[in-house]
CSV table of C-alpha atoms in Angstrom, one decimal:
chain,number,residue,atom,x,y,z
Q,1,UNK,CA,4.5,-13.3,216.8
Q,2,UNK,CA,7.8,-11.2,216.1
Q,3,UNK,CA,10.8,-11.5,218.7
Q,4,UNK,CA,14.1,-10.4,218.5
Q,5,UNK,CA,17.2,-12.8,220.0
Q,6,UNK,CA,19.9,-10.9,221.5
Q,7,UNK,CA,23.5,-12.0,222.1
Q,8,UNK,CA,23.4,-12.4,226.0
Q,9,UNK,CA,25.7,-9.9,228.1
Q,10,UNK,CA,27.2,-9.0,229.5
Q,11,UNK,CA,30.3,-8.1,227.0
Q,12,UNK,CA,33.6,-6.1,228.3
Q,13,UNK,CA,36.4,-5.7,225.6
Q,14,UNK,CA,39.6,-3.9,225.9
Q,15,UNK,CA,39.4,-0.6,224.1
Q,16,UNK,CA,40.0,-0.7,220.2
Q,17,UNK,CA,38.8,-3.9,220.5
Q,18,UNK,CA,36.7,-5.2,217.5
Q,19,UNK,CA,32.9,-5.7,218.2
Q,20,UNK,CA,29.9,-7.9,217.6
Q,21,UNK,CA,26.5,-8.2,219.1
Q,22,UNK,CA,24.7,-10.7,217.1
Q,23,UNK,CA,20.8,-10.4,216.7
Q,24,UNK,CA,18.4,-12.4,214.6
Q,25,UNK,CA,14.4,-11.8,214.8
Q,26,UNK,CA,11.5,-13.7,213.6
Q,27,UNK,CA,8.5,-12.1,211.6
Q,28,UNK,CA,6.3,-12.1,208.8
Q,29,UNK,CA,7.1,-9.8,205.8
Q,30,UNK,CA,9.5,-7.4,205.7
Q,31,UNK,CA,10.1,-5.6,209.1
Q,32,UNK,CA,12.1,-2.6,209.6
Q,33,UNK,CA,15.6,-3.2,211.9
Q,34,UNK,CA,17.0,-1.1,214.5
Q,35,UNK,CA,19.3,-0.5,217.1
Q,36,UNK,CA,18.9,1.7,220.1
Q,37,UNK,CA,21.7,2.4,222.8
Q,38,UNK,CA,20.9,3.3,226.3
Q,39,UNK,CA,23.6,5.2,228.1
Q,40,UNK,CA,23.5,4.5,232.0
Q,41,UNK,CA,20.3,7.2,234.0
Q,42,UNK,CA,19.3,7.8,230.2
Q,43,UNK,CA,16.2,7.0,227.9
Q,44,UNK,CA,17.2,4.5,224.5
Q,45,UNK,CA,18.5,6.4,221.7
Q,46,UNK,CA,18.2,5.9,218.3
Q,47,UNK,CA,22.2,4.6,216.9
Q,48,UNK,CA,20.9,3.0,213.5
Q,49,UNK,CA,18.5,1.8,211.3
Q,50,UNK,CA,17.7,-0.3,208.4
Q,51,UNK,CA,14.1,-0.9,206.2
Q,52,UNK,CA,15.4,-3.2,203.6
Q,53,UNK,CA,16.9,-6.3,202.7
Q,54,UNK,CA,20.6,-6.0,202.1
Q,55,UNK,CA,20.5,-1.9,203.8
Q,56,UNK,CA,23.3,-1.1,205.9
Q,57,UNK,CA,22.5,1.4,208.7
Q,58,UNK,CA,25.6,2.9,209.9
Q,59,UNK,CA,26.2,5.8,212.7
Q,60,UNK,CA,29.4,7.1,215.0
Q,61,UNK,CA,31.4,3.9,213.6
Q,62,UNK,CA,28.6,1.4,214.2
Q,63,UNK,CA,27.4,-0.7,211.2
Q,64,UNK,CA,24.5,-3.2,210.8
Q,65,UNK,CA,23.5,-5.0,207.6
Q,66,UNK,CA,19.8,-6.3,207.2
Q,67,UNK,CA,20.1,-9.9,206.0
Q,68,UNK,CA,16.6,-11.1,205.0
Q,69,UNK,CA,18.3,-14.9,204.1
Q,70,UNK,CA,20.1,-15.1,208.0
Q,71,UNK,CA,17.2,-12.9,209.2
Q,72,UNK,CA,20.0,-11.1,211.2
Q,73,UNK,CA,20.8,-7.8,212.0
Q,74,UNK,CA,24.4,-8.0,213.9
Q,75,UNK,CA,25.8,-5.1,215.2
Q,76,UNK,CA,30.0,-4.2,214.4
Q,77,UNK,CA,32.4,-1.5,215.3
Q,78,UNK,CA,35.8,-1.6,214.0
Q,79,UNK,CA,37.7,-0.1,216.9
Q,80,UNK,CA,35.4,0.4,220.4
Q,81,UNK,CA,35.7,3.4,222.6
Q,82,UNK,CA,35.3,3.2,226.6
Q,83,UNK,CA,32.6,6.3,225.6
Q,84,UNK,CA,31.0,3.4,224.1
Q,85,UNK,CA,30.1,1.5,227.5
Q,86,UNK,CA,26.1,1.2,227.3
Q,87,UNK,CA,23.5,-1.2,226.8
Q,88,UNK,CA,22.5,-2.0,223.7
Q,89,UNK,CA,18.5,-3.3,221.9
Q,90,UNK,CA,17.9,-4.5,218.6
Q,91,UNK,CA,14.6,-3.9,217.8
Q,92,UNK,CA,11.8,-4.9,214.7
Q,93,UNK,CA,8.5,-3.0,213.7
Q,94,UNK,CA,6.3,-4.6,211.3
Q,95,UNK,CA,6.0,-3.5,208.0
Q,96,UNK,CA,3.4,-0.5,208.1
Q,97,UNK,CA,0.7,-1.4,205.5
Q,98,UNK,CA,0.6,-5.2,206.3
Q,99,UNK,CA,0.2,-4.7,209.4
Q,100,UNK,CA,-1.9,-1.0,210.3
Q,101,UNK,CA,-2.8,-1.1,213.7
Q,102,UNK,CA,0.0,-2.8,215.6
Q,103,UNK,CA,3.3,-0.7,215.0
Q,104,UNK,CA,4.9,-1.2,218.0
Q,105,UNK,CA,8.8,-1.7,218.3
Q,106,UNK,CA,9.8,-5.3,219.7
Q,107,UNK,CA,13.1,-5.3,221.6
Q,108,UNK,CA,15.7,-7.8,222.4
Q,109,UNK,CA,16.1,-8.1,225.9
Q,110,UNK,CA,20.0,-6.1,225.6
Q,111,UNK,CA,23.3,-6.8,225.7
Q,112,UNK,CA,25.3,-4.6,228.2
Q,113,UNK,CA,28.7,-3.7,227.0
Q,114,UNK,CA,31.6,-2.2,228.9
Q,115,UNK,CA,34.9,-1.2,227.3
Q,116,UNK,CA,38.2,-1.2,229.6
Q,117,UNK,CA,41.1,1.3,229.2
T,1,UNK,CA,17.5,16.4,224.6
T,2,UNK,CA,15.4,14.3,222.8
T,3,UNK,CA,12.1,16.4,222.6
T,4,UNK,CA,10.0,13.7,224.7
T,5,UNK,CA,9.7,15.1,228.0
T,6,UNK,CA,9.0,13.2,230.6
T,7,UNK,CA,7.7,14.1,234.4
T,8,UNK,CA,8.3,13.2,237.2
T,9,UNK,CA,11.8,11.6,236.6
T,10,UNK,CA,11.3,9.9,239.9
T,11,UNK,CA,8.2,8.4,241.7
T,12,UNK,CA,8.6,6.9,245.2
T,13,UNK,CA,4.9,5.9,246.4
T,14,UNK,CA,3.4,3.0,248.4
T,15,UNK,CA,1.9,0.1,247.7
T,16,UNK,CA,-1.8,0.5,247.0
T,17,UNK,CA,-1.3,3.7,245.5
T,18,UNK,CA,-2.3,5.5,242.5
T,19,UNK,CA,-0.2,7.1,240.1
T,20,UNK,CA,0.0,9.5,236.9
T,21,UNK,CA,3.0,9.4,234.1
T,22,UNK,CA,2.5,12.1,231.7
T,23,UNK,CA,4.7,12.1,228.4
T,24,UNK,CA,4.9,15.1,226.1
T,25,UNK,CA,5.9,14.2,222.5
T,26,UNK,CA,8.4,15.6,220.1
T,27,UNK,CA,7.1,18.2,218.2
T,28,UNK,CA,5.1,17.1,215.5
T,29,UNK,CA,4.8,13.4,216.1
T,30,UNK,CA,1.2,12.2,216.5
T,31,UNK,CA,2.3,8.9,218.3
T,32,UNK,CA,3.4,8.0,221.5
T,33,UNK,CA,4.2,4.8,222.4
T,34,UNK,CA,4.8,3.4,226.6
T,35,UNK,CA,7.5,1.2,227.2
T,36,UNK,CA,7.9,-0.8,230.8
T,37,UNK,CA,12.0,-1.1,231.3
T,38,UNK,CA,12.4,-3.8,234.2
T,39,UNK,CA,15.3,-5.8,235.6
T,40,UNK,CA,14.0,-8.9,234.6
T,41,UNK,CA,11.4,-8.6,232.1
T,42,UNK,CA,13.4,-6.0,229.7
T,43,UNK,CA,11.3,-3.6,227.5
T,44,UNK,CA,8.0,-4.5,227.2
T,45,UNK,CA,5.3,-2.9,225.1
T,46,UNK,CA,2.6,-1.3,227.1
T,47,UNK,CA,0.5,0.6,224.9
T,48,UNK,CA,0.3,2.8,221.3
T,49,UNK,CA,-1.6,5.9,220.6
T,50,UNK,CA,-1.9,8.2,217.4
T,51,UNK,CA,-3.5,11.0,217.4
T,52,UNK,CA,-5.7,10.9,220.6
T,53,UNK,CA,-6.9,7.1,219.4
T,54,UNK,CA,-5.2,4.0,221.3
T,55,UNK,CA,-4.1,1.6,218.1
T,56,UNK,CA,-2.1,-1.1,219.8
T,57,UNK,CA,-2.2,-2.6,223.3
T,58,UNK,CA,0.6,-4.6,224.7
T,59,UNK,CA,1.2,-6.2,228.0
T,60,UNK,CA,-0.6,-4.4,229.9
T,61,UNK,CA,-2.1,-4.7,233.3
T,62,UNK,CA,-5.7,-3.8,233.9
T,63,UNK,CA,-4.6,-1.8,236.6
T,64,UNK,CA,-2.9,0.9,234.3
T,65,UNK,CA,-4.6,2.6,231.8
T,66,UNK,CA,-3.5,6.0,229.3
T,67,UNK,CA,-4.9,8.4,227.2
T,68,UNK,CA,-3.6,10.6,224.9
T,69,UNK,CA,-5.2,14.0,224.9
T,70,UNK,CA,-6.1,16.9,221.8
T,71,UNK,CA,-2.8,18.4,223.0
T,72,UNK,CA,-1.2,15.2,222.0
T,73,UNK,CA,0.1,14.5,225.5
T,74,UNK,CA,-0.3,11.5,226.9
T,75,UNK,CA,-0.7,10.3,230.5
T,76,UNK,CA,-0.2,7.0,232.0
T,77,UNK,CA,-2.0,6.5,234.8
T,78,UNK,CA,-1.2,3.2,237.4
T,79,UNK,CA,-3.7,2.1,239.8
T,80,UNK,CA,-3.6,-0.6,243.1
T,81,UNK,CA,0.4,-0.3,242.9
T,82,UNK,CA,2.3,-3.3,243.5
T,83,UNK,CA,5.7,-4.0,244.4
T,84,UNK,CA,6.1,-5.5,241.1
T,85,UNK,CA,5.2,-2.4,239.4
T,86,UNK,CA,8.5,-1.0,240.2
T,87,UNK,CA,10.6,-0.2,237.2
T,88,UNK,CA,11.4,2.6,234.6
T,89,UNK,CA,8.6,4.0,232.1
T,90,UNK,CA,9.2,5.2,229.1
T,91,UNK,CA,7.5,7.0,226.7
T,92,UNK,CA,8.2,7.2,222.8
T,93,UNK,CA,7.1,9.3,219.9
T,94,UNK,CA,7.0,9.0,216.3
T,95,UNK,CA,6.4,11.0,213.3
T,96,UNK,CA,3.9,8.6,211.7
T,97,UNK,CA,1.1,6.1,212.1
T,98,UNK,CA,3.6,3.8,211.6
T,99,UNK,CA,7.4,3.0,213.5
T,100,UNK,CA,9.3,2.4,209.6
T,101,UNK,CA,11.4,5.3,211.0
T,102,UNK,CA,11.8,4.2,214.4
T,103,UNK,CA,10.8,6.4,218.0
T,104,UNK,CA,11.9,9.3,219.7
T,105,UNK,CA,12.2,8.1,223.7
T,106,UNK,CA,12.0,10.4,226.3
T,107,UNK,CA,14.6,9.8,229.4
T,108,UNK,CA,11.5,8.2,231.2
T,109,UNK,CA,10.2,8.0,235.0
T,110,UNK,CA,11.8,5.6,237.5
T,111,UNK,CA,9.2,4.5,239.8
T,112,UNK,CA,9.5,3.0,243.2
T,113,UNK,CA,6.9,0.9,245.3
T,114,UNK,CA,7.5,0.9,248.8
């Protein structure tokens, strides 16, 4: 079945620091990529999201580019913020016509990051 | 705010017990998706329903069931709690039959077995 691998936490960087939280997934077709950010007492939010091979999604300086050939989806930010401190999922869904029926998301288990002053 | 509303926000109840979740999508989405957030098990997929019809069922117990009524909330309902069954539960919505465009969570409902 799908899965999604997560780079394990948790991850602390020094603020401006340069980031990457790797994730790779396993299914058939051609999923659709995302990831979600959960801010400490909240639910997951929505931070990007990609459908294609080769689309970046990008939001609030994050950036992820779907690689169909590394079947990756890594997450980057140029220059981190403590506001940034959360817990972050990478997440698949299966593409919708191939597989009606059974759209749920599948998470990676999350990488906790925390960004010192 | 998201637009998934979630009550309670927090459930303290003993083992043995029986209790009901109840999610109310965003506006406009026919799906609603439950979501099990525990320390050790991470998100796991519970259950999918579109448009009052369950379409996918994940991991879960026998014990817990949901619906999803013609108003298009949905209620989870856990039965025979367990101190296992502690843990947060969230509820998602989406705009389609599908997830291409990814969910809508709500801030979901810590429970507590005692």
């Amino acid at each position: 079945g799908d899965s999604v691998t997560q780079m394990e936490g948790p991850v602390t960087l020094s603020e401006e620091a340069f980031l990457t939280i790797n994730c790779t997934y396993t299914a058939t077709g051609y999923p659709s990529l995302f990831w979600y950010v959960q801010y400490p007492g909240e639910g997951l939010q929505l931070l990007l999201k990609a459908t294609k091979a080769d689309d970046k999604g990008s939001n609030k300086g994050f950036e992820a580019t779907y690689r169909k050939e590394t079947t990756s989806f890594h997450l980057e930010k140029g220059s981190v913020q403590v506001s940034d401190s959360a817990v972050y999922f990478c997440a698949l869904s299966p593409n919708r016509i191939s597989n009606f029926g059974n759209e749920k998301l599948t998470f990676g288990t999350g990488t906790r990051l925390t960004i010192i002053p | 705010d998201s637009g998934v509303t979630q009550t309670p926000k927090h459930l303290i109840t003993a083992t043995g017990q029986r209790v009901t979740l109840r999610c109310s999508p965003r506006s406009g989405d026919l799906s609603v998706y439950w979501y099990q957030q525990s320390l050790d098990q991470g998100l796991q997929f519970l259950i999918h329903y579109y448009n009052g019809e369950e379409r996918a069922k994940g991991n879960i117990l026998e014990r817990f069931s949901a619906q999803q009524f013609p108003d298009l909330h949905s209620e989870l309902n856990l039965s025979s709690l367990e101190l296992g069954d502690s843990a947060l539960y969230f509820c998602a919505s989406s705009g389609g039959e599908g997830t291409g465009y990814g969910y809508t969570f709500g801030s979901g409902t810590r429970l507590t077995v005692v």
